[in-house]
XYZ file of C-alpha atoms in Angstrom:
302
model
C 10.834 -45.874 165.887
C 7.062 -45.808 166.423
C 4.957 -46.816 163.415
C 1.324 -45.846 162.893
C -1.030 -48.781 163.483
C -2.063 -48.971 159.825
C 1.456 -49.081 158.361
C 3.074 -52.510 157.986
C 1.171 -53.710 161.039
C 2.414 -57.303 160.630
C 6.117 -56.352 160.380
C 8.156 -55.272 163.355
C 11.273 -53.049 162.942
C 13.580 -56.084 162.742
C 11.506 -57.645 159.949
C 11.337 -54.354 158.056
C 15.126 -54.078 158.300
C 15.570 -57.598 156.937
C 13.129 -56.938 154.113
C 14.847 -53.733 152.971
C 18.334 -55.252 153.216
C 17.225 -58.313 151.246
C 15.674 -56.205 148.477
C 18.748 -53.988 148.284
C 21.120 -56.953 148.074
C 18.969 -58.633 145.424
C 18.841 -55.502 143.272
C 22.573 -54.802 143.497
C 23.577 -58.414 142.855
C 21.241 -58.772 139.884
C 22.370 -55.491 138.340
C 26.101 -56.095 138.854
C 26.062 -59.636 137.484
C 23.660 -58.624 134.725
C 26.084 -55.928 133.570
C 28.965 -58.410 133.806
C 27.070 -60.821 131.576
C 26.538 -58.065 129.021
C 30.259 -57.270 129.074
C 30.829 -60.914 128.141
C 28.350 -60.584 125.248
C 25.737 -62.671 127.051
C 22.093 -61.751 127.823
C 21.840 -59.895 131.122
C 19.275 -62.427 132.363
C 22.123 -64.945 132.585
C 23.869 -62.777 135.177
C 20.600 -62.120 136.993
C 19.956 -65.860 137.253
C 23.519 -66.350 138.489
C 22.828 -63.757 141.202
C 19.859 -65.806 142.340
C 21.986 -68.948 142.515
C 24.738 -67.166 144.444
C 22.265 -65.748 146.967
C 20.279 -68.966 147.250
C 20.589 -71.845 149.708
C 23.040 -73.763 147.507
C 25.855 -71.207 147.927
C 25.119 -68.280 150.260
C 22.970 -70.524 152.431
C 25.687 -73.155 152.657
C 28.599 -70.795 153.308
C 26.797 -68.401 155.675
C 23.626 -70.209 156.772
C 22.783 -67.825 159.635
C 23.138 -64.743 157.441
C 21.083 -66.381 154.690
C 18.305 -67.308 157.118
C 18.299 -63.776 158.533
C 18.088 -62.144 155.090
C 15.867 -64.672 153.308
C 13.762 -66.467 155.937
C 11.817 -69.527 154.831
C 8.746 -68.539 156.858
C 7.202 -65.583 158.638
C 5.990 -62.124 157.551
C 9.239 -61.158 155.789
C 9.127 -64.261 153.641
C 5.480 -63.608 152.734
C 6.234 -60.016 151.702
C 9.277 -61.086 149.643
C 7.186 -63.700 147.850
C 4.530 -61.084 147.150
C 7.085 -58.667 145.704
C 8.564 -61.432 143.535
C 5.126 -62.321 142.194
C 4.229 -58.686 141.503
C 7.571 -58.049 139.778
C 7.388 -61.026 137.429
C 3.688 -60.356 136.751
C 4.420 -56.793 135.652
C 7.402 -57.951 133.615
C 5.174 -60.406 131.751
C 2.794 -57.507 131.044
C 5.687 -55.706 129.336
C 6.691 -58.874 127.478
C 3.123 -59.303 126.278
C 3.021 -55.713 125.019
C 5.990 -56.499 122.761
C 4.301 -59.461 121.076
C 3.255 -58.863 117.468
C -0.018 -60.778 117.587
C -0.582 -60.860 113.825
C 2.937 -62.237 113.326
C 2.310 -64.882 115.967
C -0.817 -65.980 114.091
C 1.188 -66.198 110.856
C 3.740 -68.387 112.624
C 1.044 -70.625 114.076
C 2.010 -73.851 112.273
C 5.711 -73.518 113.024
C 5.023 -72.509 116.636
C 2.680 -75.471 117.156
C 5.263 -77.893 115.772
C 8.009 -76.453 117.966
C 5.680 -76.416 120.964
C 4.682 -80.074 120.524
C 8.311 -81.171 120.196
C 9.232 -78.906 123.114
C 6.765 -80.809 125.278
C 7.216 -84.321 123.871
C 10.999 -84.593 124.072
C 11.540 -83.523 127.723
C 8.349 -85.336 128.758
C 9.567 -88.637 127.279
C 13.040 -88.267 128.767
C 11.711 -87.236 132.172
C 9.139 -90.031 132.303
C 11.703 -92.649 131.332
C 14.186 -91.407 133.939
C 11.604 -91.275 136.730
C 10.142 -94.666 135.808
C 13.473 -96.482 135.463
C 15.273 -94.807 138.367
C 12.499 -93.633 140.727
C 14.599 -93.560 143.908
C 17.243 -91.419 142.229
C 14.558 -88.922 141.159
C 13.130 -88.779 144.692
C 10.238 -91.256 144.751
C 9.376 -92.160 148.333
C 6.524 -94.554 147.653
C 3.847 -92.213 149.027
C 2.274 -91.895 145.551
C 2.040 -94.475 142.740
C 5.194 -94.852 140.687
C 3.428 -93.899 137.472
C 1.958 -90.726 138.968
C 5.391 -89.708 140.248
C 6.885 -90.302 136.798
C 4.130 -88.227 135.147
C 4.656 -85.407 137.659
C 8.408 -85.317 137.027
C 7.976 -85.496 133.236
C 5.439 -82.655 133.205
C 7.616 -80.481 135.444
C 10.441 -80.847 132.909
C 8.106 -80.026 130.013
C 6.776 -76.657 131.220
C 8.831 -73.757 129.880
C 10.129 -70.776 131.846
C 8.235 -68.088 129.935
C 9.711 -65.111 131.863
C 13.281 -66.317 131.263
C 12.602 -66.992 127.580
C 11.073 -63.550 127.109
C 13.882 -61.772 128.987
C 16.567 -63.634 127.020
C 15.004 -62.698 123.679
C 14.587 -59.072 124.782
C 18.226 -58.872 125.923
C 19.404 -60.320 122.596
C 17.061 -57.969 120.681
C 15.405 -60.925 118.977
C 12.021 -60.613 120.661
C 10.132 -58.928 117.810
C 11.811 -60.959 115.064
C 10.123 -63.877 113.284
C 12.379 -66.216 115.259
C 11.397 -64.561 118.530
C 7.694 -64.771 117.742
C 7.976 -68.496 116.936
C 9.786 -69.096 120.225
C 7.271 -67.075 122.254
C 4.233 -68.604 120.531
C 5.583 -72.119 121.073
C 6.307 -71.272 124.723
C 2.700 -70.094 125.154
C 1.433 -73.344 123.613
C 3.872 -75.311 125.760
C 2.722 -73.633 128.960
C -0.980 -73.956 128.164
C -0.722 -77.691 127.540
C 1.847 -78.282 130.269
C -0.071 -76.519 133.032
C -3.326 -78.229 132.091
C -1.606 -81.629 132.240
C -0.040 -80.551 135.523
C -3.473 -79.742 136.948
C -4.714 -83.199 135.971
C -1.716 -84.874 137.632
C -2.209 -82.868 140.815
C -5.780 -84.071 140.790
C -4.510 -87.664 140.576
C -2.736 -87.166 143.901
C -5.726 -85.445 145.481
C -4.715 -81.774 145.135
C -7.699 -80.753 143.023
C -10.356 -83.234 144.079
C -12.982 -84.641 141.743
C -12.698 -85.165 137.957
C -15.337 -82.454 137.511
C -13.010 -79.989 139.231
C -10.169 -80.955 136.880
C -12.384 -80.511 133.832
C -13.361 -77.119 135.225
C -9.698 -76.102 135.470
C -8.994 -77.072 131.855
C -12.165 -75.398 130.548
C -11.450 -72.218 132.534
C -7.906 -71.948 131.177
C -8.977 -72.480 127.559
C -11.957 -70.134 127.938
C -9.845 -67.332 129.403
C -7.234 -67.654 126.644
C -9.844 -67.521 123.896
C -11.782 -64.701 125.591
C -8.828 -62.374 126.251
C -7.438 -62.794 122.724
C -10.802 -62.213 121.018
C -13.516 -60.358 122.936
C -11.057 -58.946 125.468
C -8.714 -57.693 122.757
C -11.627 -56.026 120.957
C -12.928 -54.419 124.168
C -9.493 -53.067 125.126
C -9.113 -51.588 121.637
C -12.451 -49.791 122.002
C -11.912 -48.523 125.561
C -8.254 -47.444 125.239
C -8.933 -44.242 123.212
C -11.435 -43.098 125.855
C -8.909 -43.731 128.651
C -6.189 -41.799 126.824
C -8.561 -38.932 125.992
C -10.200 -38.478 129.401
C -7.408 -39.232 131.891
C -4.146 -37.473 132.605
C -1.068 -38.901 130.935
C 0.711 -41.109 131.855
C -1.019 -42.048 135.112
C -4.406 -42.853 133.549
C -3.206 -45.320 130.941
C -0.605 -46.768 133.342
C -3.304 -47.592 135.885
C -5.466 -49.022 133.095
C -2.674 -51.292 131.813
C -1.409 -52.449 135.195
C -4.894 -53.056 136.591
C -5.768 -55.144 133.522
C -2.625 -57.217 134.022
C -3.357 -57.760 137.705
C -6.973 -58.731 137.045
C -5.875 -61.067 134.257
C -3.303 -62.635 136.550
C -5.896 -63.057 139.284
C -8.263 -64.842 136.895
C -5.668 -67.328 135.633
C -4.411 -67.964 139.162
C -7.975 -68.687 140.226
C -8.445 -70.947 137.214
C -5.427 -73.056 138.144
C -2.813 -71.495 135.856
C -0.016 -69.240 137.116
C -0.853 -65.543 137.454
C 2.000 -64.514 135.157
C 0.279 -66.206 132.238
C -2.828 -64.071 132.649
C -0.712 -60.912 132.818
C 1.149 -61.963 129.682
C -2.005 -62.629 127.654
C -3.475 -59.344 128.875
C -0.327 -57.600 127.681
C -0.671 -59.279 124.281
C -4.281 -58.082 123.984
C -3.364 -54.540 125.044
C -0.235 -54.330 122.907
C -2.137 -55.391 119.786
C -4.263 -52.225 119.898
C -3.220 -49.622 117.351
C -4.460 -46.964 119.813
C -1.626 -47.707 122.257
C 0.844 -44.882 121.735
C 4.546 -45.605 121.453
C 5.380 -43.216 124.282
C 2.949 -45.148 126.483
C 4.737 -48.427 125.640
C 8.023 -46.777 126.534
C 6.681 -45.466 129.849
C 5.310 -48.875 130.823
C 8.668 -50.475 130.022
């Protein structure tokens, strides 16, 4: 088949075939195992995670290495496109998760969430640091970086929560908008903010971020964005949203508004040194807190 020069110029027919097959297999596997998990009275995210393990290098890649490499290459245009789709998918999911956050309830649960968040960081950090310090070779220390830096890196990696998985689990169990769910989500936000800032500092210790001034800039940027989007940004979205809903066709106008905000928010946090999904999530929180956001719009975005 002949493709126009502007369409998928970097992918040849073989790569396009691999990409479409990979996406189809991922969707079917995730849906089938997700439904199976629900039949067993478990959150569907458990089955979806199991699908990822089954299709990953540990199982599919070990049993059928050639087929795994063909479907999920580790480099090349197909791999780049798959990574881009994964990032876009989880970014948009975190927008939806943010929309479901009851911001006023989160503020009421602030003390409990902070306590849970601190313990959620401290316990795995202490265990991870002790393990990496006492048994460095077992953990994977090669001697290329100082032992203490390696131990800090490992401890911080254990301390950062998986916000998308937490949100999806609570949504599947229908606990997301409960007081319990808001405490868990708020503590996960706190956990990720602190964890990723510590992570940035540790990367700087091994030369990934350069000078101390650059590290301070990362921390300040992350804190500034969080405060801005939940104060001034939240106010601005609340003021602009009625105009968008009144002067654009529904649902395309408000959908573009919401998704573009999430993408811009993700771009800003990625640039600041925090993962893009966090910016999309906070943008979703700011948007979802507006009383002007109609329920049918929330449903359409979901």
